Coordinates of C-alpha atoms and ligand atoms in Angstrom, one line a residue:
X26 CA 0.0 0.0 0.0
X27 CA 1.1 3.3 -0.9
X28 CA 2.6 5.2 2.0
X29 CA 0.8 8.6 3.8
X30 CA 2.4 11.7 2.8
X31 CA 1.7 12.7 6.7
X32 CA 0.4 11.1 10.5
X33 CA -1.6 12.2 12.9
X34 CA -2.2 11.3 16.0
X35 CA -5.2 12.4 18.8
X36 CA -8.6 12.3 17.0
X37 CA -11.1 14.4 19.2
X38 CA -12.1 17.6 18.5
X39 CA -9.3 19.5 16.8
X40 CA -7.3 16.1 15.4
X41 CA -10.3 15.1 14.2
X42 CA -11.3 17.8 11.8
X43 CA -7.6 18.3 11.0
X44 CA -7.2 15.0 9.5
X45 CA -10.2 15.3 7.5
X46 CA -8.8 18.9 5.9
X47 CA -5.9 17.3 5.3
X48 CA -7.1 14.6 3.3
X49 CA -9.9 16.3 1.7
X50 CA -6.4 18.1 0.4
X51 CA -5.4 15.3 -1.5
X52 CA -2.6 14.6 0.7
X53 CA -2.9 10.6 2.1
X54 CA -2.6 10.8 6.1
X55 CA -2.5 7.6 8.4
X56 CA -4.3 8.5 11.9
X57 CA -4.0 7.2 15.2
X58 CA -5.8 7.7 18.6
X59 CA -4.6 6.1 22.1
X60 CA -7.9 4.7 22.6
X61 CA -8.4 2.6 19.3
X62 CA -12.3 2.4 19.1
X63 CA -12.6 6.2 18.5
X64 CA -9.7 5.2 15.1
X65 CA -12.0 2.5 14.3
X66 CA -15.1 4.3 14.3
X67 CA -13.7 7.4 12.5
X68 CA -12.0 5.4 9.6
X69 CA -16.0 4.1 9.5
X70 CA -17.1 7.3 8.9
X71 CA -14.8 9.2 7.0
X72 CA -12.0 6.8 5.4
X73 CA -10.9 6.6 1.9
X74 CA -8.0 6.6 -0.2
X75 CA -6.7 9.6 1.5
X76 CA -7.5 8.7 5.1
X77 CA -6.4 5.8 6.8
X78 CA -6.1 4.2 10.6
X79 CA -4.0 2.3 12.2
X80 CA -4.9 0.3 15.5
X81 CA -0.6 0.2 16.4
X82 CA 1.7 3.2 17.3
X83 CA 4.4 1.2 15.0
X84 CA 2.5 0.2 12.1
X85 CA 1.1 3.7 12.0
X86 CA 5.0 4.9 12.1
X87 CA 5.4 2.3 9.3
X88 CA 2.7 3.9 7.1
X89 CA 4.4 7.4 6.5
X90 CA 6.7 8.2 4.0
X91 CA 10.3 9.3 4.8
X92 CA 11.3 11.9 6.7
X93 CA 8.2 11.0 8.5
X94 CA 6.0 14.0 9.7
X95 CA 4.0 13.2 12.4
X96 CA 1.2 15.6 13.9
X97 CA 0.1 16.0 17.7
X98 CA -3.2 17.2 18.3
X99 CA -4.0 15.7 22.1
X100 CA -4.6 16.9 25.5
X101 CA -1.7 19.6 25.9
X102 CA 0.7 19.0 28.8
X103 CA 1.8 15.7 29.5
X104 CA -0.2 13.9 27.1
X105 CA 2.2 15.1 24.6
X106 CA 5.4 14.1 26.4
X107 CA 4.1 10.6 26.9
X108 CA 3.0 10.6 23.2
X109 CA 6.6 12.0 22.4
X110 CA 8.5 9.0 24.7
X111 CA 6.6 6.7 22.9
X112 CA 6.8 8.1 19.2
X113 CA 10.8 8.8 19.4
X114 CA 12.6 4.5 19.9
X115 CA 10.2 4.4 16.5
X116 CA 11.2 7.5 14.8
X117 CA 14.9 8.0 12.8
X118 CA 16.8 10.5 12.7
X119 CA 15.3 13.6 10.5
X120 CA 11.5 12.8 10.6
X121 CA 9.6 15.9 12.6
X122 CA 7.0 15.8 15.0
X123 CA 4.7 18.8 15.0
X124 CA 2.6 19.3 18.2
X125 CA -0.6 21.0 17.1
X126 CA -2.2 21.4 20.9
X127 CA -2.3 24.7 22.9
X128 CA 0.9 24.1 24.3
X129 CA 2.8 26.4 26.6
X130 CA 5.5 27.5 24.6
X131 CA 7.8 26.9 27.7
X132 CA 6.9 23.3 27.3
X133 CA 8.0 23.5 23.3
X134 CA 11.2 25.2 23.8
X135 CA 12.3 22.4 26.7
X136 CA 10.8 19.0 23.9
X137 CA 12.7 21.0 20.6
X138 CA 15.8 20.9 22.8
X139 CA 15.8 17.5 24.2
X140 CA 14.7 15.8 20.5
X141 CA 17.4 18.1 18.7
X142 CA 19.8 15.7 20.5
X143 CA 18.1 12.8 19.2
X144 CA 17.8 14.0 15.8
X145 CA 14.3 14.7 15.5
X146 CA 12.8 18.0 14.2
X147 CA 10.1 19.1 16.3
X148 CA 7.6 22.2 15.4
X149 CA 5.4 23.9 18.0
X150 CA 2.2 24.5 15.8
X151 CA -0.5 27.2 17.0
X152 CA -3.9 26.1 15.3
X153 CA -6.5 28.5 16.0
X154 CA -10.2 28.3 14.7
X155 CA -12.0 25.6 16.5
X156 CA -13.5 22.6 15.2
X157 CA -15.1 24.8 11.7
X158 CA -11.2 26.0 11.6
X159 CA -9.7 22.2 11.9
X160 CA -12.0 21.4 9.0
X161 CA -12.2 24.1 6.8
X162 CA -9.2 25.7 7.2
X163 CA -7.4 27.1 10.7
X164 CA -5.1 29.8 11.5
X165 CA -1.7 28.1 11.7
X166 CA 1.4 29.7 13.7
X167 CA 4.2 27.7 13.2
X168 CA 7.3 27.6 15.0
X169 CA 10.8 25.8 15.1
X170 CA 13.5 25.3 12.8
X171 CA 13.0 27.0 9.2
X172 CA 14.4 23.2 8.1
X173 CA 11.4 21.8 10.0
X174 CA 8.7 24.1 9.0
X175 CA 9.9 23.7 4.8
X176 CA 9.0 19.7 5.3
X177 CA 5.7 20.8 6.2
X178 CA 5.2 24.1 4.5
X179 CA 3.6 22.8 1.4
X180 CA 0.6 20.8 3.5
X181 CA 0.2 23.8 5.9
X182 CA 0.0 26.3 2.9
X183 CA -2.7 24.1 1.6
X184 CA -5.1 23.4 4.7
X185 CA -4.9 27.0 6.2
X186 CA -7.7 29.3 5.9
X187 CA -7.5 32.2 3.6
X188 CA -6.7 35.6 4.5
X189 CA -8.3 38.9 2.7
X190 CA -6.1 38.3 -0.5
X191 CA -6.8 34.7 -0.7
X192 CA -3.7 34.1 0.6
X193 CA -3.1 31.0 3.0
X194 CA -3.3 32.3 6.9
X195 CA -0.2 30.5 8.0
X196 CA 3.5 31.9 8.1
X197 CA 7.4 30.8 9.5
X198 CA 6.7 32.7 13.1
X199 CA 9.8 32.0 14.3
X200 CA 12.4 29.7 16.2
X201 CA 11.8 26.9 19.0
X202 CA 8.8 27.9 20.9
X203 CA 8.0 31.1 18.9
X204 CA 4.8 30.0 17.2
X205 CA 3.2 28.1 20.4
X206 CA 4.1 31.5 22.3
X207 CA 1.6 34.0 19.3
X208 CA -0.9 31.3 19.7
X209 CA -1.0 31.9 23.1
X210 CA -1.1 35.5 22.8
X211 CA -3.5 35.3 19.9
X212 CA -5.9 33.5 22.7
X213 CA -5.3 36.3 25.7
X214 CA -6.6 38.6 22.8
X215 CA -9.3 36.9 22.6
X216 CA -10.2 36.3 26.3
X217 CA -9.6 40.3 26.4
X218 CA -12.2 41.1 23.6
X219 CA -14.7 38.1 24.6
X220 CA -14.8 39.9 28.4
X221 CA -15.4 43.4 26.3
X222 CA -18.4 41.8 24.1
X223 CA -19.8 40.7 27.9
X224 CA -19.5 43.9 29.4
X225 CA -21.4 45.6 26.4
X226 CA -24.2 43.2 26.6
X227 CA -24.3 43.5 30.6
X228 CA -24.7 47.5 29.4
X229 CA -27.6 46.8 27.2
X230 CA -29.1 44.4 29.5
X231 CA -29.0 45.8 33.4
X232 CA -29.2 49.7 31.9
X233 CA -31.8 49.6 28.9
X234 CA -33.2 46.0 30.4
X235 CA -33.1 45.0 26.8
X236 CA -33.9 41.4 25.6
X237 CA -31.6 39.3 24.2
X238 CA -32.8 39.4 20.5
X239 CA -32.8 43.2 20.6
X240 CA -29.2 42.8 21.9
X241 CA -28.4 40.1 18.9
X242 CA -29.6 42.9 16.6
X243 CA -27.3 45.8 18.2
X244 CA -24.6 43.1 17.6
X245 CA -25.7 42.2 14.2
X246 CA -25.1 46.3 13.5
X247 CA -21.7 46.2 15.2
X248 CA -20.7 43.9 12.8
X249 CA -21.7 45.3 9.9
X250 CA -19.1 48.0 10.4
X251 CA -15.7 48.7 11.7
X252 CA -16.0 46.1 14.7
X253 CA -16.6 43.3 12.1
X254 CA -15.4 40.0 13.3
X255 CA -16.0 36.6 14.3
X256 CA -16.7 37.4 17.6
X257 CA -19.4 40.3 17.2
X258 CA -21.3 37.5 14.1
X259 CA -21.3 34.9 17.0
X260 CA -22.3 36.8 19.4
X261 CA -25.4 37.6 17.8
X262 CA -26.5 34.6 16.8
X263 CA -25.8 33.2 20.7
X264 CA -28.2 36.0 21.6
X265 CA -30.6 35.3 19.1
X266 CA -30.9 31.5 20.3
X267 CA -34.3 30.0 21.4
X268 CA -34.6 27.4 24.0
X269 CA -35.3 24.2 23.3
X270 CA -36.3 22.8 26.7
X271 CA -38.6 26.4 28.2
X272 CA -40.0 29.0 26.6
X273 CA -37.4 31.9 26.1
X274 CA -33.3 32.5 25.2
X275 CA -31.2 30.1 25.9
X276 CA -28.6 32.7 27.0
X277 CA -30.7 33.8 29.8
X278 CA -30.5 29.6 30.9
X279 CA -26.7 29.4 30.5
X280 CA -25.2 29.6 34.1
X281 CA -22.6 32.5 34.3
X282 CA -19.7 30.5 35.1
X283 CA -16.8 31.2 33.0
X284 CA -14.4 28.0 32.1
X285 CA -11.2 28.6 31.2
X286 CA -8.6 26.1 29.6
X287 CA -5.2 28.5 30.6
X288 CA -3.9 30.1 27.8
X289 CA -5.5 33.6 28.8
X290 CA -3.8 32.8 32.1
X291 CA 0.1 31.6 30.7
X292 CA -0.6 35.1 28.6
X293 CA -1.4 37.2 31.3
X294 CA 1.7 35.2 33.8
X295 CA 3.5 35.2 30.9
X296 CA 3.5 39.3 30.7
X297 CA 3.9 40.1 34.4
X298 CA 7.3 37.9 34.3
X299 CA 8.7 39.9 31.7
X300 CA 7.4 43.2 33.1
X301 CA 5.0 44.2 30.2
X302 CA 1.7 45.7 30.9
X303 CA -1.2 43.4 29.7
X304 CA -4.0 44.7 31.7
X305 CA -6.8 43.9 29.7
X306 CA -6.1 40.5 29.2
X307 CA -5.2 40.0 33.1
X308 CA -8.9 41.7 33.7
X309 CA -10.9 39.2 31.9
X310 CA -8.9 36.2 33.5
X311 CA -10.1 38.1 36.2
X312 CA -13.5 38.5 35.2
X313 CA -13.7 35.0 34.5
X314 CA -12.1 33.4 37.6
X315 CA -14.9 36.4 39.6
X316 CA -17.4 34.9 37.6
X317 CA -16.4 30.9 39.2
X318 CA -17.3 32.5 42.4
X319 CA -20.9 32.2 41.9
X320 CA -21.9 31.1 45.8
X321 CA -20.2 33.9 47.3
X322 CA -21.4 36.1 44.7
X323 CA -25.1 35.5 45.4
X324 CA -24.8 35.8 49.3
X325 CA -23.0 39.9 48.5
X326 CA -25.9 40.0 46.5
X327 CA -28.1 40.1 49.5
X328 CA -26.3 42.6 51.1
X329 CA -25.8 45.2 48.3
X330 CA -28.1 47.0 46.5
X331 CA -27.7 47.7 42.9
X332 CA -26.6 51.3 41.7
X333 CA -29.6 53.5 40.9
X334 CA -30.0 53.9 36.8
X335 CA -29.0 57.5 36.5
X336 CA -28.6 60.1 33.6
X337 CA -29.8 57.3 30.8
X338 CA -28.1 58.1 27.2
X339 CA -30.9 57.8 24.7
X340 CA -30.5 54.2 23.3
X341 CA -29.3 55.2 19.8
X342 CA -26.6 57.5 20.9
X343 CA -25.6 55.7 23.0
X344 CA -24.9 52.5 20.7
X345 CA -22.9 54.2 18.5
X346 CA -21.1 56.2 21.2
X347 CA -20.2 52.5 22.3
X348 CA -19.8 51.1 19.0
X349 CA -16.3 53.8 19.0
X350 CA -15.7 52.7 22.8
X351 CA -15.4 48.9 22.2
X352 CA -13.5 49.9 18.8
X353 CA -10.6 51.9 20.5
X354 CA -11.2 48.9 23.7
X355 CA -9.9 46.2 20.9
X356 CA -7.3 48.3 19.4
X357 CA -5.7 48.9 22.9
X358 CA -6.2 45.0 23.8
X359 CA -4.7 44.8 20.3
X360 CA -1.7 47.2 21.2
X361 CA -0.7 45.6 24.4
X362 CA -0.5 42.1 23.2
X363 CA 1.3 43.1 20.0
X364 CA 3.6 44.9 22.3
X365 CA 4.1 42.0 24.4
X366 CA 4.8 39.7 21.4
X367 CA 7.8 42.8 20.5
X368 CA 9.4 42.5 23.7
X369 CA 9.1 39.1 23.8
X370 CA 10.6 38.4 20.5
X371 CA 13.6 40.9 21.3
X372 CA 14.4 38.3 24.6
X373 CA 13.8 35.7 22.7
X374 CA 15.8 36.2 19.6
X375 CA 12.7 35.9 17.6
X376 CA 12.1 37.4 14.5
X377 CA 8.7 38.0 14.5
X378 CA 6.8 40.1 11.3
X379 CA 3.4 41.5 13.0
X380 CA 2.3 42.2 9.7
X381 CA 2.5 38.6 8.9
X382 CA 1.2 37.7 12.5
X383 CA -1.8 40.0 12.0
X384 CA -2.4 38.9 8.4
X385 CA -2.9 35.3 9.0
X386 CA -4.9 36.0 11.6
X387 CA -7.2 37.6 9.4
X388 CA -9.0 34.4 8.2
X389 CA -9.7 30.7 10.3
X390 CA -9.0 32.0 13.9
X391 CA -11.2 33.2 16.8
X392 CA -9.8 36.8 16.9
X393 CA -10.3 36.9 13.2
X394 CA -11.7 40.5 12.3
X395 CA -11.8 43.7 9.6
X396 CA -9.7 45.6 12.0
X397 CA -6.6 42.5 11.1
X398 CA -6.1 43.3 8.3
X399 CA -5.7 47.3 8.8
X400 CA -3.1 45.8 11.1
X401 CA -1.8 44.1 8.5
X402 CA -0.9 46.7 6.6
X403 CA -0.4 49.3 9.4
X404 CA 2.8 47.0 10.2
X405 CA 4.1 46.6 6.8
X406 CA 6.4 49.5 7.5
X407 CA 6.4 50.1 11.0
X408 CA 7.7 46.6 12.9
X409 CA 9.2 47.8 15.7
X410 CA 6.7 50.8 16.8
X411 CA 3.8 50.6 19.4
X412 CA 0.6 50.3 18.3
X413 CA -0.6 53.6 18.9
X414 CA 2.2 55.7 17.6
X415 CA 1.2 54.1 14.1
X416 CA -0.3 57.1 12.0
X417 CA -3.8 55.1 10.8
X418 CA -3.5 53.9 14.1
X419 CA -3.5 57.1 15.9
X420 CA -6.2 58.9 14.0
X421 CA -8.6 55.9 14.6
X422 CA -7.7 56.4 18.5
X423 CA -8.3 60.3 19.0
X424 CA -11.5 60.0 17.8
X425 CA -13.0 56.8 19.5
X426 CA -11.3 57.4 23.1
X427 CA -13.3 60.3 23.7
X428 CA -16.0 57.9 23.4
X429 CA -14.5 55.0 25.6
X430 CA -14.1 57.7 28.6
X431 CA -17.5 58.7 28.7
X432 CA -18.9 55.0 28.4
X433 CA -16.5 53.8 31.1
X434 CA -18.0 56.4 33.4
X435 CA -21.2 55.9 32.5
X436 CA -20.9 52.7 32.9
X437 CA -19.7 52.7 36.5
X438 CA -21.8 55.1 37.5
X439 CA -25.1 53.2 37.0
X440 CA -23.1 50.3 39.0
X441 CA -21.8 48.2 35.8
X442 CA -18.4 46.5 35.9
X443 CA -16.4 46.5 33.2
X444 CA -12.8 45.7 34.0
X445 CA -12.0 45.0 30.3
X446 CA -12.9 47.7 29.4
X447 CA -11.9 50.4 31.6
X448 CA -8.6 48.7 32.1
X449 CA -7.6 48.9 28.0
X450 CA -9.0 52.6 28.8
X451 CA -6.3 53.0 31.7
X452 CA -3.9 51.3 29.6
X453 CA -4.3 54.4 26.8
X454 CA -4.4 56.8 29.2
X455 CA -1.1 55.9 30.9
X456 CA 1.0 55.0 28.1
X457 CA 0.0 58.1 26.3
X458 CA 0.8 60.5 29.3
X459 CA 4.5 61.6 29.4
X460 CA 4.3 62.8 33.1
X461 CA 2.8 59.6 35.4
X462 CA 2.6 59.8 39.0
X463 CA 5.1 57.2 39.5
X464 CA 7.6 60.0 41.2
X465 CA 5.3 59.6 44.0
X466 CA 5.4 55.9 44.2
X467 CA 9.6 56.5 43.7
X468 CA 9.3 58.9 46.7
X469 CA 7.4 57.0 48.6
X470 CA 9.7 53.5 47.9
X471 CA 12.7 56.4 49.1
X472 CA 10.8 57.0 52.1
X473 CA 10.4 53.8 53.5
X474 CA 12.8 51.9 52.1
X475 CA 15.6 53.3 50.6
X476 CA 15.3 52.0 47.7
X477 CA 16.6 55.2 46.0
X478 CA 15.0 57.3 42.7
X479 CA 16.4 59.1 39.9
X480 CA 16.0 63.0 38.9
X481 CA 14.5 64.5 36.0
X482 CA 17.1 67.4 35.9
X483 CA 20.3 65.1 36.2
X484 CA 21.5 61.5 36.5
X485 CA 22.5 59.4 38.6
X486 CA 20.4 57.2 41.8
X487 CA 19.5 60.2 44.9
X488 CA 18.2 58.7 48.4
X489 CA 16.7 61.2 50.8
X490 CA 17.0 61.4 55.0
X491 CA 13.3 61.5 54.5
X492 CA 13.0 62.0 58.6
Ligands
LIG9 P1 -8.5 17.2 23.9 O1 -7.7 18.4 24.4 O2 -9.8 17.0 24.6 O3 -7.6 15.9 23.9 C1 -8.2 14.7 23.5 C2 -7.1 13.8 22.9 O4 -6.0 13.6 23.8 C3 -7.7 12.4 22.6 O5 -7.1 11.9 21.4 C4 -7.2 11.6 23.8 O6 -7.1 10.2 23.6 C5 -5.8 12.2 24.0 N1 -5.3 12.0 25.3 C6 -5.7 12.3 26.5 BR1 -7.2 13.2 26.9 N2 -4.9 11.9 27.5 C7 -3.9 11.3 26.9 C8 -2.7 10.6 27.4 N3 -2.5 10.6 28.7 N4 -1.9 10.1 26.5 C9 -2.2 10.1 25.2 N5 -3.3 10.7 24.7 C10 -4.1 11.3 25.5 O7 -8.7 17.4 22.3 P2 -9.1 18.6 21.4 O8 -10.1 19.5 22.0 O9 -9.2 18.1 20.1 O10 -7.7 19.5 21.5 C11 -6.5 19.0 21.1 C12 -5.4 20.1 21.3 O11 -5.8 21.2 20.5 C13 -5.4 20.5 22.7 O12 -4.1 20.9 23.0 C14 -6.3 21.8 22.7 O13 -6.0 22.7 23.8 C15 -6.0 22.4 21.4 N6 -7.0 23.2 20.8 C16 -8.3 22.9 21.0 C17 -9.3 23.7 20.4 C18 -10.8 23.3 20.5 O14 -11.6 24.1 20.0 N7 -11.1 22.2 21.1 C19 -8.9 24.8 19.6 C20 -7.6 25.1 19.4 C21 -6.6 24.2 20.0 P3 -8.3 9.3 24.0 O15 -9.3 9.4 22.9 O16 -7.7 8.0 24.1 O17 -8.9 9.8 25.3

C-alpha cells in the first residue's frame, strides 16, 4: 500500500477535523488515537483513499513516507510528552514531530531541545479556529527550525484558511517555541475582547433591560461595520438563540460560570514575568475566575443593592457612542498584546513580522476580524513601533477614546463593571501620558525603604534622609 504523505495522532475535536482537511487536500494521512475504538469508528465514517487508521503506534509509524512528519493534536501537557517517549525509539533521525495542541511555549522550547539531540525536528504549531477552523481551514502559527517548517510548508499552505487576499493564513513565526508563544497571545486577545463583548451586553441588559434578541440585533449592527469579526457575528447569533427545553433565550438559561482552559492565564503570567503591561487581558482572566465564584457572589448580593440607573443616554446614541468605545477597547487589547509579542521576541531572539502575525490572523481563527487586516498593513512599514504611535492607528484612537471615557464612566456610574474595558481605557491613558505619578510611588519606595529614585534634571540614583 502506498505510503501517507503525513500522521496524525489524537482524534477528538481538533485532530479530528484536522485529519479530514488534510485529506480532503489530496494529501494521504494515516491517523492514530490512544484509545483505538474512537480510530476505528472514525476510519468508519470518513476513510478513503486519503485517510487511513492504524490500531498500532508502529505500524502507523510504518505507514508514513520518509522523513516521517507526524502531527500531535491531544490533551496539551503531559499527554504530549508521553505521546513524544513513545513516538521517538520508532522514529529515525530527520522525521519531525509537529505538536498541534495549545501548548505552553515553555513546554515547546524544553521537547525542541531534548529531541534536537536525538535528531528529530520538532515544530510547535498554534492552530486557532476551532473545530469549523480544523476542518475548513485554521489559523496556523508555526514555530521551530525553518528546516522543519519547509518539510511541512507545502501541506500547511494548503489546509490553512485564507486571509483577505486569498492568501493562505499561515507563516514561519519564528524559532523553538516562537509559534506556540503567538498562539497563546492570539488567545489572551481573545479572552480580552470576549470579556469586552460581555460587558457591552451587561450595558444593554442591566441599563436599557433590553432582551436578548434586541441585543443580537445591536450586535448584528456592530458587525456590519468597523468592529466586524468573528466574535461580534457569533455573538449575535448566541443571543438570538431559542430554547429548546422552556419558553425563552437560551442565554438567559446558560449559568454564568466562566471555564477557562489556561492560555489567557500563561498570557497574562507570561506578561507580568517579563514586566509588560497586559491589563486587559489579566482583567478578563479576572472577570472569569470572579465569575467561578458564583456562591459567594449570590450571598454579597443580598447585602448590596444595585446602583440607581441615572442620567440614561438615549439608546441610539448611546450605541454608537459604544460602538467607538469597544473599537478603540480592541485596538488597545490589540496594542498591548502586539507589544508584548515585540518584547518578547527581542528576549527571545525571535524574528517575529506583526504584519505577517496580523495577516494570518485575518481568516480561520477566533480573533479573526476587519480591524486584522488594517493591522496588516499598518505593520508593513512600521515593525518595531507601538501600536498607537502608528499614524492610521493614531487617527482611529483620538477620535474613538473620547467615546470609551465617557462609556467607562457611564458605565460605572449606573453600577456596571467592566474591567476590560476600563482597564484597555487605563492602559491608553497611561502610556499616552508623558508625566505619570510614578515620582510619588519612587518617593514613597525612598521613604520607606531606601530603595533610591532618579532626577529629571540630572543622572544618577539620589536617596533622601526622608526623617
Ligand atoms: P482534547 O484536548 O480533549 O484531547 C483529547 C485527545 O487527547 C484524545 O485523542 C485523547 O485520547 C488524547 N489523550 C488524553 Br485526553 N490523555 C492522553 C494521554 N495521557 N496520552 C495520550 N493521549 C491522551 O482534544 P481537542 O479538544 O481536540 O484538542 C487537542 C489540542 O488542541 C489541545 O491541546 C487543545 O488545547 C488544542 N485546541 C483545541 C481547540 C478546540 O476548540 N477544542 C482549539 C484550538 C486548540 P483518547 O481518545 O484515548 O482519550
Amino acid at each position: 500500500m502506498q505510503k501517507s504523505e503525513i500522521g496524525l495522532i489524537g482524534l477528538a475535536t481538533m485532530g479530528a477535523n484536522l485529519a479530514r482537511n488534510i485529506a480532503n487536500n489530496k494529501f494521504k494521512i494515516s491517523v492514530f488515537n490512544r484509545t483505538t475504538e474512537k480510530t476505528t469508528k472514525f476510519i468508519a465514517e470518513y476513510g478513503n483513499e486519503y485517510l487511513v487508521g492504524q490500531e498500532e503506534l508502529k505500524d502507523f509509524v510504518k505507514s508514513l513516507k520518509a522523513p516521517r512528519k507526524i502531527i500531535l493534536l491531544v490533551k496539551a501537557g503531559w499527554p504530549v510528552d508521553a505521546f513524544i517517549d513513545k513516538l521517538t525509539p520508532l522514529l529515525d533521525k530527520g522525521d519531525l514531530i509537529i505538536d498541534g495542541g495549545n501548548s505552553n511555549y515553555k513546554d515547546t522550547q524544553k521537547r525542541t531541545t531534548a529531541l534536537k539531540e536525538k535528531g528529530i525536528e520538532f515544530l510547535g504549531c498554534g492552530v486557532s479556529g476551532g473545530e469549523e477552523g480544523a476542518l475548513n481551514g485554521p489559523s496556523l502559527m508555526p514555530g521551530g527550525s525553518k528546516k522543519a517548517y519547509n518539510k511541512v510548508s507545502k501541506i500547511l499552505n494548503k489546509i490553512a484558511a485564507k486571509d483577505f487576499n486569498g492568501n493562505p493564513c499561515v507563516t514561519y513565526i519564528g524559532n523553538n517555541g516562537a509559534g506556540h508563544y503567538v498562539k497563546t497571545v492570539h488567545n489572551g486577545i481573545e479572552y480580552g475582547v470576549m470579556q469586552m463583548i460581555a460587558e457591552a451586553y451587561e450595558i444593554f441588559r442591566s441599563v436599557y433591560k433590553l432582551k436578548a434578541p434586541e441585543i443580537a440585533k445591536i450586535f448584528k449592527n456592530y458587525n456590519r461595520g468597523k468592529l466586524k469579526s468573528y466574535l461580534f457575528e457569533i455573538t449575535s447569533e448566541v443571543l438570538d438563540r431559542k430554547d429548546q427545553y422552556k419558553k425563552g433565550y437560551l442565554i438567559d438559561y446558560i449559568l454564568d460560570k466562566a471555564g477557562q482552559k489556561g492560555t489567557g492565564r500563561w498570557t497574562a503570567i507570561d506578561a507580568l514575568e517579563r514586566a509588560v503591561a497586559l491589563p486587559t487581558v489579566t482583567e478578563a482572566v479576572f472577570a472569569r475566575i470572579t465569575s467561578g465564584e458564583k456562591d459567594t457572589r449570590k450571598r454579597l448580593n443580598k447585602i448590596y443593592s444595585k446602583a440607581k440607573v441615572k442620567n440614561k443616554i438615549p439608546l441610539n446614541k448611546f450605541i454608537s457612542k459604544l460602538g467607538d468605545a469597544l473599537y478603540a477597547g480592541m485596538l488597545s487589547s490589540y496594542a498591548q498584546g502586539y507589544h508584548l509579542i515585540q518584547k518578547t521576541a527581542a528576549e527571545e531572539g525571535w524574528e517575529i513580522d506583526l504584519s505577517e502575525v496580523s495577516r494570518i490572523w485575518e481568516g480561520g481563527c477566533i480573533i479573526r476580524a476587519d480591524i486584522l487586516n488594517f493591522l496588516h498593513k499598518a505593520y508593513a512599514k512600521n515593525q518595531n513601533k507601538h501600536l498607537f504611535e502608528i499614524k492610521d492607528i493614531s487617527n482611529g484612537m483620538i477620535k474613538t477614546i473620547p467615546k470609551l471615557r465617557e462609556i467607562c464612566g457611564y458605565a460605572q456610574s449606573n453600577g456596571v463593571a467592566i474591567p476590560a474595558l476600563s482597564t484597555s481605557l487605563a492602559y491608553f491613558e497611561m502610556m499616552t501620558n508623558e508625566n505619570s505619578s510614578a515620582n510619588l510611588i519612587q518617593g514613597l519606595r525612598d521613604y520607606f525603604g531606601a530603595h533610591t529614585y532618579e532626577r529629571t534634571d540630572k543622572k544618577g540614583s539620589y536617596h533622601t534622609e526622608w526623617n
